[in-house]
PDB file of C-alpha atoms in Angstrom:
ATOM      1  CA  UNK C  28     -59.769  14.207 -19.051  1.00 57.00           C
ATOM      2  CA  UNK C  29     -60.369  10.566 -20.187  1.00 54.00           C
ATOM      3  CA  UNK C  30     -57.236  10.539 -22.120  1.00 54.00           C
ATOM      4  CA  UNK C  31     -55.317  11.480 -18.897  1.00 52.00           C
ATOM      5  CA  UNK C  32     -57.046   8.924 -16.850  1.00 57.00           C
ATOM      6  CA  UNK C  33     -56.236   6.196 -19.295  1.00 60.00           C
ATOM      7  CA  UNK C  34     -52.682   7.642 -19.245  1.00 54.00           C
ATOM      8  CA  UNK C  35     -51.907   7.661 -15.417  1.00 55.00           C
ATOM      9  CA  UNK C  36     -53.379   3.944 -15.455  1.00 59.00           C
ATOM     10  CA  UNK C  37     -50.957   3.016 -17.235  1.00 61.00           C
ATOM     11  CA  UNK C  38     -48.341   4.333 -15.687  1.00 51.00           C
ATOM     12  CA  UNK C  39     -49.851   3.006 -12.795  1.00 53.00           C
ATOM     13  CA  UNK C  40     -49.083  -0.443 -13.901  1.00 55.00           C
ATOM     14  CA  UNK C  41     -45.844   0.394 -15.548  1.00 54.00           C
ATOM     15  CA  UNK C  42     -44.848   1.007 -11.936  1.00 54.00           C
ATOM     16  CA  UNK C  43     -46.522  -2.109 -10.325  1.00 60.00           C
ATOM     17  CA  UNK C  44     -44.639  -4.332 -12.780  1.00 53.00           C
ATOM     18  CA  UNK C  45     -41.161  -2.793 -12.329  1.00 50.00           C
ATOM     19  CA  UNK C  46     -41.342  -2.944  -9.176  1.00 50.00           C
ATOM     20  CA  UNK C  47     -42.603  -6.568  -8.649  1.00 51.00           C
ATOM     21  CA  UNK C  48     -39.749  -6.953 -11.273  1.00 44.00           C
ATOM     22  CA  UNK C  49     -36.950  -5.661  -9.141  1.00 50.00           C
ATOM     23  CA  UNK C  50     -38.190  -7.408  -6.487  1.00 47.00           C
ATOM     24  CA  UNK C  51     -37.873 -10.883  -8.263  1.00 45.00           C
ATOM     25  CA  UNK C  52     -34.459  -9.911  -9.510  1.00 46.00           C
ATOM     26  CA  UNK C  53     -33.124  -8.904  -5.592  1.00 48.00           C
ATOM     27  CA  UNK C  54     -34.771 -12.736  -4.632  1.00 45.00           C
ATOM     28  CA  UNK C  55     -32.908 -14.490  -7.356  1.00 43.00           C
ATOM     29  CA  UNK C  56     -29.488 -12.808  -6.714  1.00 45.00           C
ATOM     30  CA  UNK C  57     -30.336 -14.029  -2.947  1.00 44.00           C
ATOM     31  CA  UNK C  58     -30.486 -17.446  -3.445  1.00 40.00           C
ATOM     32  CA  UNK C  59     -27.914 -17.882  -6.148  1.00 41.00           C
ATOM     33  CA  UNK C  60     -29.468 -16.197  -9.158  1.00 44.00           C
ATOM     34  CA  UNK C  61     -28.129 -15.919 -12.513  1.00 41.00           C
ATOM     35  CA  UNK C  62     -26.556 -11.869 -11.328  1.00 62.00           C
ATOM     36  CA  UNK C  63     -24.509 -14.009  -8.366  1.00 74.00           C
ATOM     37  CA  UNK C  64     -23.726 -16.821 -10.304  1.00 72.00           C
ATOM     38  CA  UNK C  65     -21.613 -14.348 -12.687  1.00 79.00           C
ATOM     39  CA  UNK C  66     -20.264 -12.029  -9.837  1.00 89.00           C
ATOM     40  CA  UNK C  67     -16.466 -12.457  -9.969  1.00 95.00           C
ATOM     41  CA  UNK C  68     -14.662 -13.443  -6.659  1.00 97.00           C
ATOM     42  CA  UNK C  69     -11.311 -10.845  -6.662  1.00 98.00           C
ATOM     43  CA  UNK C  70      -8.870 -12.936  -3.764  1.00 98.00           C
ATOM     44  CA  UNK C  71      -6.064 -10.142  -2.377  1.00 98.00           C
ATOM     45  CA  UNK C  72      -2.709 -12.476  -1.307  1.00 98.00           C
ATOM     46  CA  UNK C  73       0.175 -10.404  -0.268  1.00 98.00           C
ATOM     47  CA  UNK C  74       2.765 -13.071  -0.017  1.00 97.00           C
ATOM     48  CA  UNK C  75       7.077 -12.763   0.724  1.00 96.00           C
ATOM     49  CA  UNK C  76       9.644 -15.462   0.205  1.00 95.00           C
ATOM     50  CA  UNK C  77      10.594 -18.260   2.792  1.00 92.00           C
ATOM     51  CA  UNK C  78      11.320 -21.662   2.951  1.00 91.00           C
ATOM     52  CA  UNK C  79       7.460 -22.853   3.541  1.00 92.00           C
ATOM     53  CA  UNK C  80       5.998 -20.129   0.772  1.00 94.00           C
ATOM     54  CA  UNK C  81       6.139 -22.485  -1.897  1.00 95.00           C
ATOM     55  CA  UNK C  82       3.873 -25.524  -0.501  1.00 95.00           C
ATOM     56  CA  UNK C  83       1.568 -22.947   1.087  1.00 96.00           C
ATOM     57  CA  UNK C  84       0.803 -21.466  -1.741  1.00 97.00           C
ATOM     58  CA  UNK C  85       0.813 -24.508  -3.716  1.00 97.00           C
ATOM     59  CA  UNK C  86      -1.701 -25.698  -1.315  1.00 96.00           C
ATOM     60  CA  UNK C  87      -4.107 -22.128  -1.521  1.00 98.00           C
ATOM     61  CA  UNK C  88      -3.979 -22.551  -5.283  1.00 98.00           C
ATOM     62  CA  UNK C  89      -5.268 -26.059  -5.223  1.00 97.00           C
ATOM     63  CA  UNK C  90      -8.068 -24.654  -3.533  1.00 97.00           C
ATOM     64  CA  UNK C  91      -8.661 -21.701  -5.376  1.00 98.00           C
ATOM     65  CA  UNK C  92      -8.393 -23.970  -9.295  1.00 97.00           C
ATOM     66  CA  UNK C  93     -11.851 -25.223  -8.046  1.00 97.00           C
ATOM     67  CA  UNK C  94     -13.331 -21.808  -7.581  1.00 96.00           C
ATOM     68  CA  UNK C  95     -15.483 -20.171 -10.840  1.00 94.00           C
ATOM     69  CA  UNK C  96     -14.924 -16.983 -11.910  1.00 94.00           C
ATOM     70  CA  UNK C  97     -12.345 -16.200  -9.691  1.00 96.00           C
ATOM     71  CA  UNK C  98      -9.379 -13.208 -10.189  1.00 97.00           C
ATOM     72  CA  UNK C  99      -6.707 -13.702  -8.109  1.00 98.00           C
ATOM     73  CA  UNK C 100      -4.248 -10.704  -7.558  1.00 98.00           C
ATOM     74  CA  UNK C 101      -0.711 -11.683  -5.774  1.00 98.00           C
ATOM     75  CA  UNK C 102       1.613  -9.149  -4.541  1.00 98.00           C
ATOM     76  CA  UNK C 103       4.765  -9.982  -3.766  1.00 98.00           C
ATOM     77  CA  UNK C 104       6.931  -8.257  -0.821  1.00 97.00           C
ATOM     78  CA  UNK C 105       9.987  -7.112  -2.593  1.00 96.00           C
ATOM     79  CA  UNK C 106      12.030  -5.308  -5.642  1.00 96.00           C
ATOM     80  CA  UNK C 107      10.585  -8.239  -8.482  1.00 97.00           C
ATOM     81  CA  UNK C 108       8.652 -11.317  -9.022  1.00 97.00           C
ATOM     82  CA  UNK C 109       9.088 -15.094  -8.481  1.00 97.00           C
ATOM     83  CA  UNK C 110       9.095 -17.204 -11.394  1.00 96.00           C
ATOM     84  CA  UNK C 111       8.329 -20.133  -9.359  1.00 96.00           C
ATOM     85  CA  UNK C 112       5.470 -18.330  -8.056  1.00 97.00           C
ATOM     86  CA  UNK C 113       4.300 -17.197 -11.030  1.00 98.00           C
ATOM     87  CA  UNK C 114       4.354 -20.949 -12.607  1.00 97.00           C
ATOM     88  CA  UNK C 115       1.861 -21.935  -9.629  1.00 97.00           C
ATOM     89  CA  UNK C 116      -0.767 -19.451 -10.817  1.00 98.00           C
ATOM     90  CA  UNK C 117      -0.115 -19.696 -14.731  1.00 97.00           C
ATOM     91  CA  UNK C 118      -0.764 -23.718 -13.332  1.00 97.00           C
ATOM     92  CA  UNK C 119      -4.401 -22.564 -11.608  1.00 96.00           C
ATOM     93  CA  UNK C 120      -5.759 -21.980 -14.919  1.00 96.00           C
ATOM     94  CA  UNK C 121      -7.212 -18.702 -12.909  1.00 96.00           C
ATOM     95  CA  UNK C 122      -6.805 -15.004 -14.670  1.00 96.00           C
ATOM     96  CA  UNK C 123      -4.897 -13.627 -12.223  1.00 97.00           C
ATOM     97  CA  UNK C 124      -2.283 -10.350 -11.377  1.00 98.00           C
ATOM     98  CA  UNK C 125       0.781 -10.882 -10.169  1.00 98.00           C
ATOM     99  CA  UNK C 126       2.994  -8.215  -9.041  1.00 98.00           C
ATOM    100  CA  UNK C 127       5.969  -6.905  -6.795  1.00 98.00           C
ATOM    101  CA  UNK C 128       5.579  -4.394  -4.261  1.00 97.00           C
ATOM    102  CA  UNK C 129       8.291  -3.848  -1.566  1.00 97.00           C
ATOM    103  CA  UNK C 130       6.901  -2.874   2.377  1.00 96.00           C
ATOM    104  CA  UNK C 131       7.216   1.171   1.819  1.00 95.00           C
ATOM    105  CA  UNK C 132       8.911   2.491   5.051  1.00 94.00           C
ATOM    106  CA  UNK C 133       6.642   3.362   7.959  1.00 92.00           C
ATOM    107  CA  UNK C 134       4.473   0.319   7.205  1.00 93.00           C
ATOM    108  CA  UNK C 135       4.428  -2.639   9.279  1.00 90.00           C
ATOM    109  CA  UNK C 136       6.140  -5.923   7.354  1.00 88.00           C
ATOM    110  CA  UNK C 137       2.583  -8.084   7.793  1.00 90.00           C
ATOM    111  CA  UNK C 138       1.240  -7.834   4.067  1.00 93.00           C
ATOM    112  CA  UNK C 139      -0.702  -4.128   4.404  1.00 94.00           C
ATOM    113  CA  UNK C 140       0.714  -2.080   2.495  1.00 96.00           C
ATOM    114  CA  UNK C 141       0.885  -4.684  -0.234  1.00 98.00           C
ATOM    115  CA  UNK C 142      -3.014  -4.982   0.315  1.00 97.00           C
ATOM    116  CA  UNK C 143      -3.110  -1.468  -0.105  1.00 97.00           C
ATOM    117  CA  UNK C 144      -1.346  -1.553  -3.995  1.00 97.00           C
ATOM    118  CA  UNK C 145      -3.914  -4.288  -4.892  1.00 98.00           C
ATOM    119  CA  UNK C 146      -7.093  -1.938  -3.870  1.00 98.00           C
ATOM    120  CA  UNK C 147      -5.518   0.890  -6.012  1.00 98.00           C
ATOM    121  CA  UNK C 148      -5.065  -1.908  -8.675  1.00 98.00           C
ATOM    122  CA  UNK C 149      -8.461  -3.329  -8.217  1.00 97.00           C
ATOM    123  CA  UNK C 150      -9.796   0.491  -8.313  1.00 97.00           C
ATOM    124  CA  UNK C 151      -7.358   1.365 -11.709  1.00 96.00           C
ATOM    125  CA  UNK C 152      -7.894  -1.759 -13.476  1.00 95.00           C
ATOM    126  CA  UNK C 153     -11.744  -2.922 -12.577  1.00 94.00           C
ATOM    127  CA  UNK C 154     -13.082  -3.608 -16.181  1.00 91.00           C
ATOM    128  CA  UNK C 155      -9.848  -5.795 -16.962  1.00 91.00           C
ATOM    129  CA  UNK C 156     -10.271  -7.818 -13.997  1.00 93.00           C
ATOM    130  CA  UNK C 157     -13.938  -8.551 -14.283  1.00 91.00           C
ATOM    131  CA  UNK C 158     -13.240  -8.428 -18.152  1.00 81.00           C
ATOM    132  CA  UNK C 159     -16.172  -6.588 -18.684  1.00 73.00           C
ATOM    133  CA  UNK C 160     -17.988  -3.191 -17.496  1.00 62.00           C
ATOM    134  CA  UNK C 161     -21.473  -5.328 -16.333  1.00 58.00           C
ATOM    135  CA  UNK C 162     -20.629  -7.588 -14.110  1.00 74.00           C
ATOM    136  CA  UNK C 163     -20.011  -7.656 -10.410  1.00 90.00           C
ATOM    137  CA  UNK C 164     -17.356  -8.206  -8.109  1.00 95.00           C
ATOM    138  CA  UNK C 165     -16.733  -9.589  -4.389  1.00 96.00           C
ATOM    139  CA  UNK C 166     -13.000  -8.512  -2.738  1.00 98.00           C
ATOM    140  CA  UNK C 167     -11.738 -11.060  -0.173  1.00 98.00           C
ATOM    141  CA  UNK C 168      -8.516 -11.108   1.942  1.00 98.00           C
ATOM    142  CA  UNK C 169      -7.230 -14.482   1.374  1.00 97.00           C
ATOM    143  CA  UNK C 170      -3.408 -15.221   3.249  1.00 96.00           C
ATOM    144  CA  UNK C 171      -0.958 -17.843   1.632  1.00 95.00           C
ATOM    145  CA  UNK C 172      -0.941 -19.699   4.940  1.00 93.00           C
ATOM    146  CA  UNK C 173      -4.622 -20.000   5.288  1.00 95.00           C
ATOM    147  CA  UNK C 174      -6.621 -23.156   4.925  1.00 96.00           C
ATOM    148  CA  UNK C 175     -10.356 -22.897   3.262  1.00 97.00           C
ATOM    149  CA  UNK C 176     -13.282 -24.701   2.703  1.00 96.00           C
ATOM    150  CA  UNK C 177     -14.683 -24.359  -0.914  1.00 96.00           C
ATOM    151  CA  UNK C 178     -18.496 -23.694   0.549  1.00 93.00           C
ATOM    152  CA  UNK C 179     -16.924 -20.451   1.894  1.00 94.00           C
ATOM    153  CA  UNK C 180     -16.442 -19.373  -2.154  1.00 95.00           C
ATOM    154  CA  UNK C 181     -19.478 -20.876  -3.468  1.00 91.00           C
ATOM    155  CA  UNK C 182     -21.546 -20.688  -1.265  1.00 89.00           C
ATOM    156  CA  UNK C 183     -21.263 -17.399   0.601  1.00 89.00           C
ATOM    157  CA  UNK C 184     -18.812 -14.747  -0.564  1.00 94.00           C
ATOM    158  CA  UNK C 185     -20.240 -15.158  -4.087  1.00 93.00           C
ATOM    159  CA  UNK C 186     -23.287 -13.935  -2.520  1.00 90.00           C
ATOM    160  CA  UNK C 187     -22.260 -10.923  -0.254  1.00 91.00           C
ATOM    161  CA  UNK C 188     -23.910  -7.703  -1.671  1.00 89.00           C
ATOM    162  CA  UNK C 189     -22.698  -5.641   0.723  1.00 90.00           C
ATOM    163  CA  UNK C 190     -20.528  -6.407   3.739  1.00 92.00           C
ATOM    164  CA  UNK C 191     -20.071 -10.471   4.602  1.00 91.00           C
ATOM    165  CA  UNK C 192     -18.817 -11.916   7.716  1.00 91.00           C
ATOM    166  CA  UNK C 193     -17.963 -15.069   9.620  1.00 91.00           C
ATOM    167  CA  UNK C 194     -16.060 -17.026  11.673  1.00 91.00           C
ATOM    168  CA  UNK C 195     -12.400 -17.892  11.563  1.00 93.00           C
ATOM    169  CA  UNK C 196     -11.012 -20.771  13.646  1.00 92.00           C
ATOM    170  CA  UNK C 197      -7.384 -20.182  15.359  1.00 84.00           C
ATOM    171  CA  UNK C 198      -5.376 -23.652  14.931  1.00 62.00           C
ATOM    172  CA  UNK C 199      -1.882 -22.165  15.677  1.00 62.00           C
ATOM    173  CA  UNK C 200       0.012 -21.305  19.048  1.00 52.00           C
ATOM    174  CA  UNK C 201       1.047 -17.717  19.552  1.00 55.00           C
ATOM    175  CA  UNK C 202      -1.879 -16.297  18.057  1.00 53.00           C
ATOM    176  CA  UNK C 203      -2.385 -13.023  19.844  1.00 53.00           C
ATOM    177  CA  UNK C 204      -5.431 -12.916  22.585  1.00 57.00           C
ATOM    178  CA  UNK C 205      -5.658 -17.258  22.546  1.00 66.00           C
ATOM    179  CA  UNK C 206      -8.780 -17.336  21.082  1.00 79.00           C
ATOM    180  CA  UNK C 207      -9.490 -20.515  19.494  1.00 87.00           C
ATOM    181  CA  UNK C 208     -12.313 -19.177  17.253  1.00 90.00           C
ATOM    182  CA  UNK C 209     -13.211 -15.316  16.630  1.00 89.00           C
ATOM    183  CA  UNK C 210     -16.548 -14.952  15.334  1.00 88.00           C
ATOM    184  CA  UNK C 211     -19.826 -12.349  14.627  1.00 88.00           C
ATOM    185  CA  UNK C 212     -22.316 -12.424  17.969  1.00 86.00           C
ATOM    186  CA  UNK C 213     -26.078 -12.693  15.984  1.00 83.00           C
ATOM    187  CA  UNK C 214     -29.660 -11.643  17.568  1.00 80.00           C
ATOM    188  CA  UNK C 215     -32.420 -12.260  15.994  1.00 77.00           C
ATOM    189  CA  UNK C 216     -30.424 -12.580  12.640  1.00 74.00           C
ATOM    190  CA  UNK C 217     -28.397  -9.245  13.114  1.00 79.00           C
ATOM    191  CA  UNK C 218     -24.725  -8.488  13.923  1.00 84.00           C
ATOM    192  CA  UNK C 219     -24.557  -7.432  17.253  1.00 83.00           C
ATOM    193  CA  UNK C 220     -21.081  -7.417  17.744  1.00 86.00           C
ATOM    194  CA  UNK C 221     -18.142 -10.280  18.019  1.00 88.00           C
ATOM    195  CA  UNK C 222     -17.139 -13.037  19.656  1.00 85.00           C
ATOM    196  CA  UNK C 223     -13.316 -12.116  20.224  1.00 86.00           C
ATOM    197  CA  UNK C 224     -11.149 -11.718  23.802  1.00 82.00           C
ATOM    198  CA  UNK C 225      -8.304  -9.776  21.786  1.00 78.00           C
ATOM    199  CA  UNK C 226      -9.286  -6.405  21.594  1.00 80.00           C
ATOM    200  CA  UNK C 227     -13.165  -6.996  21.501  1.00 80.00           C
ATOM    201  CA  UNK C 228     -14.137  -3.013  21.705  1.00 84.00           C
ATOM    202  CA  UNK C 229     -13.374  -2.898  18.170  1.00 89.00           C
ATOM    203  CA  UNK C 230     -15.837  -2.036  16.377  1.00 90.00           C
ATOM    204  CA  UNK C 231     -15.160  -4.424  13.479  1.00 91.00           C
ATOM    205  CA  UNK C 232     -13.084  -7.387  16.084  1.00 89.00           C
ATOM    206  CA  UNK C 233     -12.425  -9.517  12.882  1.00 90.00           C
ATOM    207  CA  UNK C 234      -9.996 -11.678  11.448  1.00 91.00           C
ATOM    208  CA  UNK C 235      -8.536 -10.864   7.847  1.00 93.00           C
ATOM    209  CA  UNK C 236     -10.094 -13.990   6.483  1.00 94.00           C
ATOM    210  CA  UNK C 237     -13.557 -12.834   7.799  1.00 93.00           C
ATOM    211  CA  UNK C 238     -14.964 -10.454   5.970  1.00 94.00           C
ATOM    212  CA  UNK C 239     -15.339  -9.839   2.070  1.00 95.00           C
ATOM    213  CA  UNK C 240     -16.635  -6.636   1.057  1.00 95.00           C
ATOM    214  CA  UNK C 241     -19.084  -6.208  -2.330  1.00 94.00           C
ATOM    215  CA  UNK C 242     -16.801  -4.531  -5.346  1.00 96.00           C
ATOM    216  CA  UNK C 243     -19.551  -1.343  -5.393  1.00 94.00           C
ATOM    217  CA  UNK C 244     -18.650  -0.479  -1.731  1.00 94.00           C
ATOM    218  CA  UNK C 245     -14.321  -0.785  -2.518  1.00 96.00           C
ATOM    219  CA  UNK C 246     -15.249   1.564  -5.544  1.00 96.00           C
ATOM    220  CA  UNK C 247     -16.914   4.178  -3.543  1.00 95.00           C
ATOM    221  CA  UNK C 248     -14.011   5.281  -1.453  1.00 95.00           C
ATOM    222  CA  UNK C 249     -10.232   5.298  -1.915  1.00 95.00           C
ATOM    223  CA  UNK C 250      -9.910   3.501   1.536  1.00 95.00           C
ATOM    224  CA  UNK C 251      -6.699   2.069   2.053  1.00 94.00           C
ATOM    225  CA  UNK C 252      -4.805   0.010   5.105  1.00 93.00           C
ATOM    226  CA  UNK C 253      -2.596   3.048   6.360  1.00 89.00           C
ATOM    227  CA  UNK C 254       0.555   2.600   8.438  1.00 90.00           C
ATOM    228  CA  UNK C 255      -1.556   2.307  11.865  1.00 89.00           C
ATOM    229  CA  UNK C 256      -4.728   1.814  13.211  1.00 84.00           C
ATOM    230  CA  UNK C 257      -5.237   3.221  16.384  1.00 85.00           C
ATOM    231  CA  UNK C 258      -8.952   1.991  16.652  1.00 83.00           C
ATOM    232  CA  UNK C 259      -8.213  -1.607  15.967  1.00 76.00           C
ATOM    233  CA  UNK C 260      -4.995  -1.321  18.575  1.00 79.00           C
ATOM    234  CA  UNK C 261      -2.787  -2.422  15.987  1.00 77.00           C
ATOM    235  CA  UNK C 262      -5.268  -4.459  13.952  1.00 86.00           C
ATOM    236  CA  UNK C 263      -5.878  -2.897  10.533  1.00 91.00           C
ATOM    237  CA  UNK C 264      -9.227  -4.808   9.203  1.00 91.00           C
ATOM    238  CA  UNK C 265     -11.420  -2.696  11.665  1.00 91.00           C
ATOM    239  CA  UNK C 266      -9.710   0.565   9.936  1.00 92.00           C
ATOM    240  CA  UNK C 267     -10.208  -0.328   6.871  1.00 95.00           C
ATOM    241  CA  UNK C 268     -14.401  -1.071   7.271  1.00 94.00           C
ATOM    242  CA  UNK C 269     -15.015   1.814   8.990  1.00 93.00           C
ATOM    243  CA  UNK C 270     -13.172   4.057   6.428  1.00 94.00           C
ATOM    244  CA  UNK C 271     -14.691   2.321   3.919  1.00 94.00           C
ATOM    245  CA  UNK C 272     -18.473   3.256   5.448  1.00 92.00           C
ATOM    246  CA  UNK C 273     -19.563   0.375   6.999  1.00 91.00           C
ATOM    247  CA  UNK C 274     -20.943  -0.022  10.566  1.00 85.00           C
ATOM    248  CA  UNK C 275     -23.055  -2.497  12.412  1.00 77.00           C
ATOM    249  CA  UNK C 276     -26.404  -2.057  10.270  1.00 66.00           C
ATOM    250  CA  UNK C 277     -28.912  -4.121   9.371  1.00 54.00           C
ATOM    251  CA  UNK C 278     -27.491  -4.587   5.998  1.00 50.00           C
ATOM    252  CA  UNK C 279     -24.465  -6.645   7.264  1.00 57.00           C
ATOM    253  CA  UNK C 280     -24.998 -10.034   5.926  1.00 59.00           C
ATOM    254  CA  UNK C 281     -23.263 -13.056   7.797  1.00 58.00           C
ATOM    255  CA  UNK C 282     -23.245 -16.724   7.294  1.00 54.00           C
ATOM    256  CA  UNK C 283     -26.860 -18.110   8.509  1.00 51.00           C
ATOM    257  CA  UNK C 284     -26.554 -21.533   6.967  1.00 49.00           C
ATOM    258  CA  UNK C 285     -22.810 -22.522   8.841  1.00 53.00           C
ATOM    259  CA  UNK C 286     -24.620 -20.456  11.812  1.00 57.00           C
ATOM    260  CA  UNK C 287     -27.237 -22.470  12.588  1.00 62.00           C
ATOM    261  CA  UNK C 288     -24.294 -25.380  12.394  1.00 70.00           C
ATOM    262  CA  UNK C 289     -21.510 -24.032  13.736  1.00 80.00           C
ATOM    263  CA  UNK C 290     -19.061 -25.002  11.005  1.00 87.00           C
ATOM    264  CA  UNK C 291     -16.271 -22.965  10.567  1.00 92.00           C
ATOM    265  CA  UNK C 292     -15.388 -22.651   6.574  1.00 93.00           C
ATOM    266  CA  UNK C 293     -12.010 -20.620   7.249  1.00 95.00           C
ATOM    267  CA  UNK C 294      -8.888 -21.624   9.647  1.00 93.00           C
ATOM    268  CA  UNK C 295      -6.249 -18.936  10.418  1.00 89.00           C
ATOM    269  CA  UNK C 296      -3.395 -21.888  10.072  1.00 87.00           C
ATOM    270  CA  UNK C 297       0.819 -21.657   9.979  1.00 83.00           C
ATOM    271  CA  UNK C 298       2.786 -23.717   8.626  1.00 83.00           C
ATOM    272  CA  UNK C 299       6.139 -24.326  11.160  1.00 80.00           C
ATOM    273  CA  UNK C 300       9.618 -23.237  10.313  1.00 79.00           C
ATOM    274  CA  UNK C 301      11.485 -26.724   9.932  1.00 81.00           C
ATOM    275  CA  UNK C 302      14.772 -27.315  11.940  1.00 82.00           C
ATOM    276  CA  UNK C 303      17.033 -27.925   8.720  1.00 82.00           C
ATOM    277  CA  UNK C 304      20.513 -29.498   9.082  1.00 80.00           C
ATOM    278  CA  UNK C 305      21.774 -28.739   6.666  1.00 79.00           C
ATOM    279  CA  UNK C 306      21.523 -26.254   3.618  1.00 79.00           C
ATOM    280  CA  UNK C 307      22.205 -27.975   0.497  1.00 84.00           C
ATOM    281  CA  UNK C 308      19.042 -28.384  -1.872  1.00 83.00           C
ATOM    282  CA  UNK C 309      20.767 -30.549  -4.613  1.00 84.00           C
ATOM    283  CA  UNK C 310      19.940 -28.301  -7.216  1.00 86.00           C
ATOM    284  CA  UNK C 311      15.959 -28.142  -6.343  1.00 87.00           C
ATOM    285  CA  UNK C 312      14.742 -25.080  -6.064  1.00 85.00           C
ATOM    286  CA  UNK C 313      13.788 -23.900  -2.682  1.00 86.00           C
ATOM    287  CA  UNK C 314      13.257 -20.326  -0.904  1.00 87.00           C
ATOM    288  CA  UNK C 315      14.863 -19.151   2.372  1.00 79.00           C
TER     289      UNK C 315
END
């Protein structure tokens, strides 16, 4: 009887301790712990040629060279690939994927069903992007006409383990519903809902740049953006969530540091069509 005493002590303990262990692991990976320091950032860009492509995403990759362990997969709309395009990336120093995928018919031409190849990419080809069957991954949804802040990488969507989001300001006119910043509504430190006038009975009333889901959760499902989206009204990224298994739980994380301060780290931007005279280039290579 002594012996099995002695025995269920121990195992006692051995439970305490992996426990207190796990516990100091989640805390570390919350405040920027070795595991989140080595989780690899995967940036979607479905891009298509025009005459402003090339300094937009000249200006995206400048951002992105700054970025650690970063993957960046860009799909092209059309039949093959740029080598102009390609030279800005092989210039990033980034591992990246670049590939050409032309808008299948019944798909809308605004980059989704190019998003969709690079989730069935990301889902074929996960230990060659995060060169390695260990570590982690973060997807984000990062446009060639976007502008970001660095902090928004380092210092958040490095860290989401499950579903991040955040506010996106609106800098250009047209935008649909004149918003000049959509962004998560927060009580007591929970999601409520979001701050949006266009559509804002969606359940998920976010931007594209708003949001980065955790690798694990992409994994799980084969949720894609399909041709529609009746439940965002037209807008896919509410689809895509829901399908994907997320709702408005406690487990949503969202930016409580640029909260508390209001900053935005992410601007929905456009670059303008210029009014060219004329069409001669000199020999310089530009798109149109």
């Amino acid at each position: 009887m002594k012996k099995y005493q002695t025995l269920g002590i121990r195992v006692f303990f051995l439970a305490m301790f992996l426990f207190i262990v796990s516990k100091i692991v989640a805390e570390l990976e919350q405040v920027g712990g070795f595991e989140v320091e080595d989780r690899t950032i995967i940036v979607i860009t479905p891009t298509y040629r025009r005459i402003n492509r090339m300094p937009d995403i000249t200006r995206l990759s400048n951002t992105l060279s700054h970025v650690k362990n970063l993957h960046w997969i860009v799909i092209e709309d059309g039949v093959s690939t740029v080598p102009a395009v390609r030279a800005v990336l092989e210039r990033t120093g980034l591992s990246y994927t670049y590939m050409a995928h032309k808008t299948a018919q019944g798909y809308p031409a605004k980059g989704w069903y190019q998003r969709t190849m690079a989730l069935k990419f990301i889902r074929e080809n996960t230990s060659r992007i995060l060169n390695t069957d260990l570590r982690e991954g973060v997807v984000y949804f990062a446009d060639d006409d976007n502008s970001y802040d660095l902090r928004l990488f380092n210092d958040f969507i490095r860290n989401v383990r499950k579903l991040g989001v955040w506010a996106v300001g609106k800098v250009y006119l047209g935008f649909a519903g004149g918003a000049a910043v959509e962004a998560p509504k927060v009580v007591d430190k929970k999601v409520t809902s979001f701050d949006a006038l266009w559509v804002s009975k969606r359940l998920f009333a976010v931007d594209m740049a708003g949001f980065a889901v955790n690798l694990k959760w992409i994994l799980r499902t084969n949720a894609v953006f399909g041709k529609t989206c009746n439940r965002g009204d037209g807008a896919p990224e509410t689809c895509l969530l829901e399908d994907l298994g997320f709702d408005l739980a406690p487990a949503l994380l969202y930016n409580s540091i640029f909260q508390n301060n209001r900053e935005i780290l992410v601007w929905h931007t456009r670059t303008s069509y210029p009014k060219l005279q004329g069409t001669d280039t000199f020999g310089y290579f530009v798109e149109n």
